[in-house]
């Protein structure tokens, strides 16, 4: 903290650089081809008649190069970070500054900037973060309490997230980094991770000294490249420069799929990387397509077989039902208003269940041995479905649509009771 307090404030020049380089500068364009500069608020008529092909312009008032946006919005808010790479008393420091810009159509843009975090890399590789407090909202990266103090804070992923930002071009690094091969470029990695890795991971130093620049950022920021260190070593040993890290990485993974020796320069260092990559990836694509087709065919066959099994099962159930309930099937009673009849087959269970929205079919009542199921109707209209126990000769349940009890419920139960004797006769017959 003592060292942190010794740092000079972020300079005006640094902030001005960020406003110019890290923010978008736009011109609002309306239907009438009028342009409004988002930076100074000046409005003018565009000379370009080919409106659609115009994508950049220069403000005649402030001279800024602007990106043209067809928008009806009247405000444009931006927020981003940039960092200043510097040193302080033998420590490497990455200072992270938040920049905000508010543009209102027709007004000059307003700016705001504040340093929110410093990442201190000690010569032994230890990292200490000094930062302001963040507001609630755990990973929301724009929420800082600007009036809070810069203090040493425990690590949080947010500090890595905001470290992914542009850096002020003038950088100062500890002599050890120069000795380890640093010449001013971070090779598309974030300055913080680049310098920290260079201090703590000798492989990064090796890659840097071997000038494998295309690989560096991916090696530092992702695990997949670290996993290929053995192949990378072969490239370095053979002075093979990897120019496209993404393609080379994919290519090595294809080699692994085909069990090729990824420590053999013959495979790892192809003269024409693109041709080899494309050849293998086309082969892989064909394979995956074949697998997909095979799976599709198997799924279709399985579906067909399941359907056949289902039909067979239903056929068996029909036979079983006819056998179990055959002697009851012609039973039908009426009190002049309500008609009761025994459900005739599995198909009728299905229709009854569907019409009444209950589970007489789905729960397989047609399979129950000591049960007789009636449909109680007035004319053709279904009123309730009745389950009678053949053991006790009692109505177990009788329900209308959606398992409701209808106004005819008692009447239906009475009608069953009156005819119990007839049903019993069938059982001994
Ligand atoms: Zn302007």
Short mmCIF file of C-alpha atoms and ligand atoms in Angstrom, two decimals:
data_model
loop_
_atom_site.label_atom_id
_atom_site.label_comp_id
_atom_site.label_asym_id
_atom_site.label_seq_id
_atom_site.Cartn_x
_atom_site.Cartn_y
_atom_site.Cartn_z
CA UNK A 1 0.00 0.00 0.00
CA UNK A 2 2.87 2.30 0.78
CA UNK A 3 4.32 1.77 -2.70
CA UNK A 4 0.90 2.14 -4.25
CA UNK A 5 0.51 5.57 -2.65
CA UNK A 6 3.81 6.63 -4.20
CA UNK A 7 2.50 6.16 -7.74
CA UNK A 8 1.74 9.35 -9.61
CA UNK A 9 -1.86 9.83 -10.71
CA UNK A 10 -2.76 8.58 -14.18
CA UNK A 11 -1.78 11.44 -16.48
CA UNK A 12 -4.05 13.52 -18.69
CA UNK A 13 -2.06 12.36 -21.69
CA UNK A 14 -2.77 8.72 -20.87
CA UNK A 15 -6.49 9.36 -20.43
CA UNK A 16 -6.64 11.38 -23.67
CA UNK A 17 -5.00 8.48 -25.47
CA UNK A 18 -7.67 6.12 -24.12
CA UNK A 19 -10.49 8.44 -25.21
CA UNK A 20 -9.05 8.51 -28.70
CA UNK A 21 -8.15 4.81 -29.02
CA UNK A 22 -10.36 2.71 -26.77
CA UNK A 23 -13.74 4.31 -27.42
CA UNK A 24 -15.89 4.22 -30.50
CA UNK A 25 -16.47 7.57 -32.15
CA UNK A 26 -19.69 7.73 -34.07
CA UNK A 27 -21.79 9.96 -36.27
CA UNK A 28 -25.56 9.62 -35.97
CA UNK A 29 -27.18 9.50 -39.39
CA UNK A 30 -30.86 10.18 -40.01
CA UNK A 31 -33.03 9.28 -43.01
CA UNK A 32 -32.46 12.69 -44.60
CA UNK A 33 -28.72 11.97 -44.71
CA UNK A 34 -28.00 14.39 -41.92
CA UNK A 35 -24.97 13.50 -39.83
CA UNK A 36 -24.37 14.49 -36.20
CA UNK A 37 -20.92 14.16 -34.68
CA UNK A 38 -21.10 12.16 -31.45
CA UNK A 39 -17.93 13.82 -30.17
CA UNK A 40 -18.62 17.54 -30.61
CA UNK A 41 -22.34 17.60 -31.47
CA UNK A 42 -21.90 19.33 -34.84
CA UNK A 43 -24.57 18.54 -37.48
CA UNK A 44 -24.06 18.65 -41.23
CA UNK A 45 -25.49 17.25 -44.45
CA UNK A 46 -23.69 14.26 -45.89
CA UNK A 47 -22.36 14.77 -49.40
CA UNK A 48 -22.38 11.07 -50.15
CA UNK A 49 -25.33 10.07 -52.27
CA UNK A 50 -24.54 6.38 -51.94
CA UNK A 51 -25.71 6.39 -48.34
CA UNK A 52 -25.39 2.66 -47.83
CA UNK A 53 -21.76 2.37 -48.81
CA UNK A 54 -20.68 5.19 -46.53
CA UNK A 55 -19.34 3.74 -43.33
CA UNK A 56 -16.78 6.27 -42.16
CA UNK A 57 -16.62 10.07 -42.27
CA UNK A 58 -14.72 13.00 -40.85
CA UNK A 59 -16.40 15.66 -38.77
CA UNK A 60 -15.92 19.05 -40.51
CA UNK A 61 -16.00 20.77 -37.11
CA UNK A 62 -13.65 18.77 -34.85
CA UNK A 63 -11.86 16.71 -37.50
CA UNK A 64 -12.48 13.33 -35.79
CA UNK A 65 -12.80 10.21 -37.89
CA UNK A 66 -16.24 8.83 -37.14
CA UNK A 67 -18.06 5.59 -37.76
CA UNK A 68 -21.50 6.24 -39.25
CA UNK A 69 -24.42 4.66 -37.40
CA UNK A 70 -27.97 4.62 -38.73
CA UNK A 71 -29.79 4.99 -35.49
CA UNK A 72 -32.84 6.60 -34.04
CA UNK A 73 -31.25 6.47 -30.60
CA UNK A 74 -30.28 9.81 -29.19
CA UNK A 75 -27.75 8.59 -26.65
CA UNK A 76 -24.72 6.36 -26.90
CA UNK A 77 -22.99 5.17 -23.72
CA UNK A 78 -19.65 3.45 -23.59
CA UNK A 79 -17.55 2.00 -20.86
CA UNK A 80 -14.19 0.29 -21.19
CA UNK A 81 -10.87 -0.25 -19.47
CA UNK A 82 -7.28 0.45 -20.40
CA UNK A 83 -4.11 -0.24 -18.52
CA UNK A 84 -0.79 1.45 -17.91
CA UNK A 85 2.20 -0.87 -17.59
CA UNK A 86 4.81 0.57 -15.25
CA UNK A 87 7.30 -0.23 -12.49
CA UNK A 88 7.68 0.89 -8.91
CA UNK A 89 10.60 0.09 -6.59
CA UNK A 90 11.47 -3.28 -8.11
CA UNK A 91 7.85 -4.32 -8.64
CA UNK A 92 5.96 -4.59 -11.91
CA UNK A 93 2.61 -2.79 -11.86
CA UNK A 94 -0.37 -2.97 -14.20
CA UNK A 95 -2.70 -0.06 -13.46
CA UNK A 96 -6.25 -0.52 -14.73
CA UNK A 97 -8.36 2.53 -15.50
CA UNK A 98 -12.05 2.67 -16.30
CA UNK A 99 -13.18 5.05 -19.02
CA UNK A 100 -16.77 6.10 -19.59
CA UNK A 101 -18.22 8.25 -22.34
CA UNK A 102 -21.71 9.60 -22.70
CA UNK A 103 -22.80 10.97 -26.02
CA UNK A 104 -26.12 12.76 -26.43
CA UNK A 105 -27.07 13.66 -29.97
CA UNK A 106 -26.33 17.33 -30.59
CA UNK A 107 -24.16 17.78 -27.49
CA UNK A 108 -20.44 17.40 -26.95
CA UNK A 109 -19.48 13.99 -25.54
CA UNK A 110 -18.83 13.85 -21.79
CA UNK A 111 -16.03 11.72 -20.39
CA UNK A 112 -15.16 10.17 -17.08
CA UNK A 113 -12.16 8.10 -16.00
CA UNK A 114 -10.95 6.55 -12.75
CA UNK A 115 -8.24 4.11 -11.82
CA UNK A 116 -10.01 1.10 -10.29
CA UNK A 117 -7.30 -1.53 -9.77
CA UNK A 118 -3.55 -2.14 -9.71
CA UNK A 119 -2.01 -5.54 -10.12
CA UNK A 120 1.39 -5.74 -8.50
CA UNK A 121 3.72 -8.49 -9.67
CA UNK A 122 6.51 -9.05 -7.15
CA UNK A 123 9.91 -10.22 -8.45
CA UNK A 124 9.14 -13.70 -7.01
CA UNK A 125 5.94 -13.94 -9.07
CA UNK A 126 3.55 -13.21 -6.23
CA UNK A 127 0.56 -11.06 -7.22
CA UNK A 128 -1.10 -8.48 -5.02
CA UNK A 129 -4.17 -6.57 -6.18
CA UNK A 130 -4.96 -3.11 -4.93
CA UNK A 131 -8.44 -2.00 -5.93
CA UNK A 132 -11.51 0.00 -5.12
CA UNK A 133 -14.65 -1.65 -3.76
CA UNK A 134 -17.18 -2.97 -6.16
CA UNK A 135 -20.92 -2.52 -5.79
CA UNK A 136 -23.34 -5.38 -5.44
CA UNK A 137 -23.79 -7.62 -8.40
CA UNK A 138 -21.03 -10.12 -8.11
CA UNK A 139 -19.31 -10.20 -11.47
CA UNK A 140 -20.87 -7.14 -13.02
CA UNK A 141 -17.70 -5.46 -14.19
CA UNK A 142 -18.93 -1.86 -14.52
CA UNK A 143 -19.93 -1.47 -10.90
CA UNK A 144 -17.28 0.30 -8.88
CA UNK A 145 -17.69 2.49 -5.85
CA UNK A 146 -15.48 5.31 -7.10
CA UNK A 147 -15.27 7.13 -3.78
CA UNK A 148 -13.98 4.01 -1.98
CA UNK A 149 -10.25 3.78 -1.16
CA UNK A 150 -7.67 1.85 -3.17
CA UNK A 151 -6.82 -1.01 -0.83
CA UNK A 152 -5.29 -4.50 -0.95
CA UNK A 153 -8.18 -6.84 -1.84
CA UNK A 154 -8.47 -10.61 -1.95
CA UNK A 155 -8.38 -12.13 -5.40
CA UNK A 156 -11.52 -12.10 -7.50
CA UNK A 157 -12.05 -13.25 -11.10
CA UNK A 158 -13.16 -9.74 -12.01
CA UNK A 159 -9.53 -8.53 -11.88
CA UNK A 160 -8.59 -11.00 -14.62
CA UNK A 161 -11.61 -10.03 -16.69
CA UNK A 162 -10.83 -6.31 -16.63
CA UNK A 163 -7.14 -7.04 -17.33
CA UNK A 164 -8.24 -7.93 -20.87
CA UNK A 165 -7.92 -4.40 -22.16
CA UNK A 166 -5.80 -2.16 -24.35
CA UNK A 167 -2.56 -0.91 -22.85
CA UNK A 168 -1.06 2.55 -23.09
CA UNK A 169 1.68 2.21 -25.71
CA UNK A 170 4.51 3.51 -23.55
CA UNK A 171 5.39 0.66 -21.19
CA UNK A 172 7.98 0.27 -18.45
CA UNK A 173 9.06 -3.20 -17.34
CA UNK A 174 11.56 -4.61 -14.84
CA UNK A 175 15.00 -5.48 -16.29
CA UNK A 176 14.32 -9.19 -15.70
CA UNK A 177 11.67 -9.16 -18.43
CA UNK A 178 14.11 -7.71 -20.95
CA UNK A 179 16.55 -10.45 -19.96
CA UNK A 180 13.79 -13.03 -20.50
CA UNK A 181 13.28 -11.86 -24.06
CA UNK A 182 10.64 -9.11 -23.75
CA UNK A 183 11.07 -6.56 -26.53
CA UNK A 184 7.97 -4.41 -26.05
CA UNK A 185 5.15 -6.50 -27.49
CA UNK A 186 2.74 -8.60 -25.47
CA UNK A 187 1.86 -10.62 -28.59
CA UNK A 188 -1.90 -10.31 -28.13
CA UNK A 189 -1.82 -11.56 -24.56
CA UNK A 190 -2.89 -9.28 -21.74
CA UNK A 191 0.12 -7.43 -20.29
CA UNK A 192 -0.62 -8.75 -16.81
CA UNK A 193 -0.81 -12.42 -17.76
CA UNK A 194 2.06 -12.07 -20.21
CA UNK A 195 4.48 -10.59 -17.67
CA UNK A 196 3.32 -12.83 -14.86
CA UNK A 197 3.71 -15.96 -17.03
CA UNK A 198 7.10 -14.82 -18.25
CA UNK A 199 8.19 -14.66 -14.62
CA UNK A 200 6.65 -17.92 -13.43
CA UNK A 201 6.57 -20.25 -16.46
CA UNK A 202 9.87 -21.05 -18.18
CA UNK A 203 7.93 -22.42 -21.20
CA UNK A 204 6.70 -18.91 -21.97
CA UNK A 205 10.27 -17.68 -21.91
CA UNK A 206 11.28 -20.55 -24.24
CA UNK A 207 8.49 -19.71 -26.70
CA UNK A 208 9.38 -16.02 -26.63
CA UNK A 209 13.08 -16.66 -27.25
CA UNK A 210 12.18 -19.08 -30.07
CA UNK A 211 10.05 -16.27 -31.58
CA UNK A 212 6.91 -18.46 -31.62
CA UNK A 213 4.86 -15.29 -31.26
CA UNK A 214 1.66 -16.61 -32.81
CA UNK A 215 1.45 -19.27 -30.12
CA UNK A 216 2.17 -17.09 -27.10
CA UNK A 217 -1.23 -15.57 -26.39
CA UNK A 218 -3.00 -18.88 -26.76
CA UNK A 219 -0.38 -20.63 -24.65
CA UNK A 220 -0.72 -18.07 -21.89
CA UNK A 221 -4.50 -17.85 -21.87
CA UNK A 222 -5.75 -21.35 -22.66
CA UNK A 223 -5.06 -24.79 -21.39
CA UNK A 224 -5.33 -26.60 -24.75
CA UNK A 225 -2.01 -25.21 -25.98
CA UNK A 226 -0.18 -26.00 -22.73
CA UNK A 227 -1.26 -29.60 -23.19
CA UNK A 228 0.65 -29.68 -26.49
CA UNK A 229 3.99 -28.68 -25.03
CA UNK A 230 5.71 -31.82 -26.31
CA UNK A 231 4.64 -31.04 -29.88
CA UNK A 232 5.62 -27.40 -29.43
CA UNK A 233 9.10 -28.48 -28.33
CA UNK A 234 9.48 -30.46 -31.59
CA UNK A 235 8.58 -27.33 -33.57
CA UNK A 236 11.11 -25.23 -31.65
CA UNK A 237 13.83 -27.84 -32.08
CA UNK A 238 13.15 -27.99 -35.84
CA UNK A 239 12.94 -24.22 -36.20
CA UNK A 240 9.38 -24.65 -37.45
CA UNK A 241 7.48 -21.39 -37.07
CA UNK A 242 3.80 -21.74 -36.25
CA UNK A 243 2.08 -18.89 -38.03
CA UNK A 244 -1.54 -19.77 -37.26
CA UNK A 245 -1.88 -21.04 -33.69
CA UNK A 246 -5.58 -21.89 -33.97
CA UNK A 247 -5.10 -23.98 -37.10
CA UNK A 248 -2.00 -25.71 -35.76
CA UNK A 249 -3.81 -26.50 -32.49
CA UNK A 250 -6.78 -28.01 -34.35
CA UNK A 251 -4.42 -29.93 -36.58
CA UNK A 252 -2.59 -31.48 -33.60
CA UNK A 253 -5.94 -32.50 -32.12
CA UNK A 254 -6.84 -34.21 -35.39
CA UNK A 255 -3.50 -36.04 -35.31
CA UNK A 256 -4.36 -37.21 -31.80
CA UNK A 257 -7.74 -38.51 -32.97
CA UNK A 258 -5.98 -40.55 -35.67
CA UNK A 259 -3.29 -41.76 -33.25
CA UNK A 260 -0.48 -40.15 -35.20
CA UNK A 261 2.79 -39.56 -33.38
CA UNK A 262 2.54 -35.98 -32.10
CA UNK A 263 6.25 -36.02 -31.21
CA UNK A 264 7.31 -36.75 -34.76
CA UNK A 265 8.40 -33.70 -36.79
CA UNK A 266 7.03 -35.38 -39.91
CA UNK A 267 3.50 -34.83 -38.56
CA UNK A 268 3.96 -31.90 -36.18
CA UNK A 269 5.78 -29.61 -38.60
CA UNK A 270 3.92 -29.90 -41.93
CA UNK A 271 5.29 -27.88 -44.84
CA UNK A 272 1.75 -26.94 -45.85
CA UNK A 273 -0.17 -26.72 -42.59
CA UNK A 274 -3.41 -25.61 -44.22
CA UNK A 275 -3.43 -28.47 -46.72
CA UNK A 276 -2.73 -31.08 -44.02
CA UNK A 277 -5.27 -29.52 -41.66
CA UNK A 278 -7.94 -29.40 -44.36
CA UNK A 279 -7.25 -32.98 -45.45
CA UNK A 280 -7.64 -34.35 -41.91
CA UNK A 281 -10.60 -32.20 -41.02
CA UNK A 282 -12.42 -33.26 -44.21
CA UNK A 283 -11.76 -36.88 -43.26
CA UNK A 284 -13.08 -36.24 -39.76
CA UNK A 285 -16.14 -34.49 -41.14
CA UNK A 286 -16.96 -37.45 -43.38
CA UNK A 287 -16.59 -39.79 -40.42
CA UNK A 288 -18.82 -37.72 -38.17
CA UNK A 289 -21.40 -37.54 -40.94
CA UNK A 290 -21.37 -41.33 -41.29
CA UNK A 291 -21.77 -41.73 -37.52
CA UNK A 292 -24.65 -39.29 -37.54
CA UNK A 293 -26.37 -41.15 -40.37
CA UNK A 294 -25.85 -44.47 -38.61
CA UNK A 295 -27.33 -43.13 -35.37
CA UNK A 296 -30.28 -41.74 -37.29
CA UNK A 297 -30.93 -45.11 -38.95
CA UNK A 298 -30.65 -46.93 -35.63
CA UNK A 299 -33.05 -44.50 -34.00
CA UNK A 300 -35.60 -45.05 -36.79
CA UNK A 301 -35.32 -48.83 -36.48
CA UNK A 302 -35.65 -48.69 -32.69
CA UNK A 303 -38.74 -46.51 -33.01
CA UNK A 304 -40.32 -48.89 -35.48
CA UNK A 305 -39.60 -51.88 -33.25
CA UNK A 306 -41.03 -50.13 -30.21
CA UNK A 307 -44.20 -49.39 -32.18
CA UNK A 308 -44.54 -53.04 -33.22
CA UNK A 309 -44.03 -54.19 -29.62
CA UNK A 310 -46.66 -51.73 -28.43
CA UNK A 311 -49.18 -52.99 -30.99
CA UNK A 312 -48.46 -56.58 -30.02
CA UNK A 313 -48.92 -55.79 -26.37
CA UNK A 314 -52.28 -54.16 -27.06
CA UNK A 315 -53.38 -57.17 -29.10
CA UNK A 316 -52.48 -59.46 -26.21
CA UNK A 317 -54.32 -57.21 -23.80
CA UNK A 318 -57.43 -57.36 -25.99
CA UNK A 319 -57.33 -61.16 -25.97
CA UNK A 320 -56.75 -61.26 -22.23
CA UNK A 321 -59.61 -58.86 -21.60
CA UNK A 322 -62.01 -60.87 -23.78
CA UNK A 323 -60.99 -64.00 -21.92
CA UNK A 324 -61.29 -62.48 -18.43
CA UNK A 325 -64.42 -60.41 -18.94
CA UNK A 326 -66.17 -62.26 -21.78
CA UNK A 327 -68.98 -63.51 -19.55
CA UNK A 328 -69.83 -59.95 -18.39
CA UNK A 329 -69.70 -58.18 -21.70
CA UNK A 330 -73.42 -58.25 -22.49
CA UNK A 331 -74.35 -56.78 -19.08
CA UNK A 332 -76.32 -53.54 -19.44
CA UNK A 333 -78.67 -51.88 -16.98
CA UNK A 334 -80.89 -48.86 -17.09
CA UNK A 335 -83.20 -47.00 -14.71
CA UNK A 336 -84.90 -45.28 -17.59
CA UNK A 337 -82.46 -42.37 -17.49
CA UNK A 338 -78.96 -43.68 -16.84
CA UNK A 339 -77.58 -46.54 -18.91
CA UNK A 340 -74.72 -48.70 -17.64
CA UNK A 341 -72.72 -51.02 -19.83
CA UNK A 342 -69.50 -52.93 -19.34
CA UNK A 343 -66.62 -51.54 -21.40
CA UNK A 344 -66.37 -53.97 -24.31
CA UNK A 345 -62.68 -53.97 -25.12
CA UNK A 346 -59.35 -52.20 -24.59
CA UNK A 347 -60.19 -49.75 -27.37
CA UNK A 348 -63.25 -48.64 -25.34
CA UNK A 349 -61.06 -48.09 -22.28
CA UNK A 350 -58.91 -45.86 -24.44
CA UNK A 351 -61.88 -43.87 -25.73
CA UNK A 352 -63.43 -43.60 -22.25
CA UNK A 353 -60.15 -42.37 -20.73
CA UNK A 354 -59.58 -39.85 -23.50
CA UNK A 355 -63.14 -38.47 -23.42
CA UNK A 356 -63.22 -38.24 -19.61
CA UNK A 357 -59.61 -37.16 -19.06
CA UNK A 358 -58.95 -39.76 -16.41
CA UNK A 359 -56.61 -42.71 -16.10
CA UNK A 360 -58.87 -45.70 -16.76
CA UNK A 361 -56.81 -46.55 -19.86
CA UNK A 362 -53.38 -45.20 -18.94
CA UNK A 363 -53.38 -47.07 -15.63
CA UNK A 364 -54.43 -50.28 -17.38
CA UNK A 365 -57.73 -51.00 -15.61
CA UNK A 366 -58.51 -53.51 -18.38
CA UNK A 367 -55.78 -55.75 -16.96
CA UNK A 368 -57.23 -55.90 -13.45
CA UNK A 369 -58.65 -59.30 -12.71
CA UNK A 370 -61.25 -58.68 -10.02
CA UNK A 371 -62.60 -55.49 -11.43
CA UNK A 372 -65.43 -54.65 -13.76
CA UNK A 373 -65.55 -51.23 -15.39
CA UNK A 374 -68.81 -49.68 -16.59
CA UNK A 375 -69.54 -46.57 -18.55
CA UNK A 376 -72.54 -44.70 -17.13
CA UNK A 377 -74.26 -42.62 -19.78
CA UNK A 378 -77.37 -40.65 -20.54
CA UNK A 379 -78.09 -41.47 -24.14
CA UNK A 380 -74.65 -41.40 -25.78
CA UNK A 381 -73.25 -38.85 -23.33
CA UNK A 382 -70.70 -40.19 -20.88
CA UNK A 383 -71.52 -39.22 -17.26
CA UNK A 384 -69.22 -41.29 -15.02
CA UNK A 385 -66.93 -44.30 -15.25
CA UNK A 386 -67.61 -46.94 -12.60
CA UNK A 387 -65.14 -49.41 -11.08
CA UNK A 388 -66.83 -52.32 -9.35
CA UNK A 389 -64.89 -54.80 -7.24
CA UNK A 390 -65.84 -58.38 -8.09
CA UNK A 391 -64.56 -59.48 -4.69
CA UNK A 392 -66.64 -57.20 -2.52
CA UNK A 393 -69.32 -56.25 -5.07
CA UNK A 394 -68.82 -52.64 -3.97
CA UNK A 395 -68.28 -49.62 -6.21
CA UNK A 396 -64.63 -48.73 -5.61
CA UNK A 397 -64.84 -45.47 -7.53
CA UNK A 398 -67.07 -43.64 -9.93
CA UNK A 399 -65.90 -40.45 -11.54
CA UNK A 400 -66.94 -38.03 -14.24
CA UNK A 401 -64.75 -35.90 -16.44
CA UNK A 402 -61.42 -34.89 -14.77
CA UNK A 403 -62.25 -37.20 -11.85
CA UNK A 404 -65.25 -35.12 -10.83
CA UNK A 405 -68.30 -36.34 -8.88
CA UNK A 406 -71.43 -35.56 -10.89
CA UNK A 407 -74.97 -34.84 -9.76
CA UNK A 408 -75.89 -38.38 -10.95
CA UNK A 409 -73.28 -40.04 -8.74
CA UNK A 410 -75.67 -41.49 -6.11
CA UNK A 411 -78.14 -42.52 -8.78
CA UNK A 412 -75.41 -44.45 -10.63
CA UNK A 413 -74.23 -46.25 -7.50
CA UNK A 414 -77.83 -47.16 -6.67
CA UNK A 415 -78.30 -48.59 -10.17
CA UNK A 416 -75.18 -50.77 -9.77
CA UNK A 417 -76.33 -52.03 -6.36
CA UNK A 418 -79.73 -52.96 -7.74
CA UNK A 419 -78.08 -55.16 -10.34
CA UNK A 420 -75.35 -56.79 -8.24
CA UNK A 421 -77.30 -60.04 -8.22
CA UNK A 422 -77.22 -60.24 -12.04
CA UNK A 423 -73.46 -59.71 -12.03
CA UNK A 424 -72.88 -62.35 -9.38
CA UNK A 425 -74.87 -64.84 -11.45
CA UNK A 426 -72.34 -64.47 -14.24
CA UNK A 427 -69.49 -65.25 -11.91
CA UNK A 428 -70.75 -68.70 -11.03
CA UNK A 429 -72.02 -69.51 -14.49
ZN1 LIG B 1 -17.08 16.73 -34.33
#
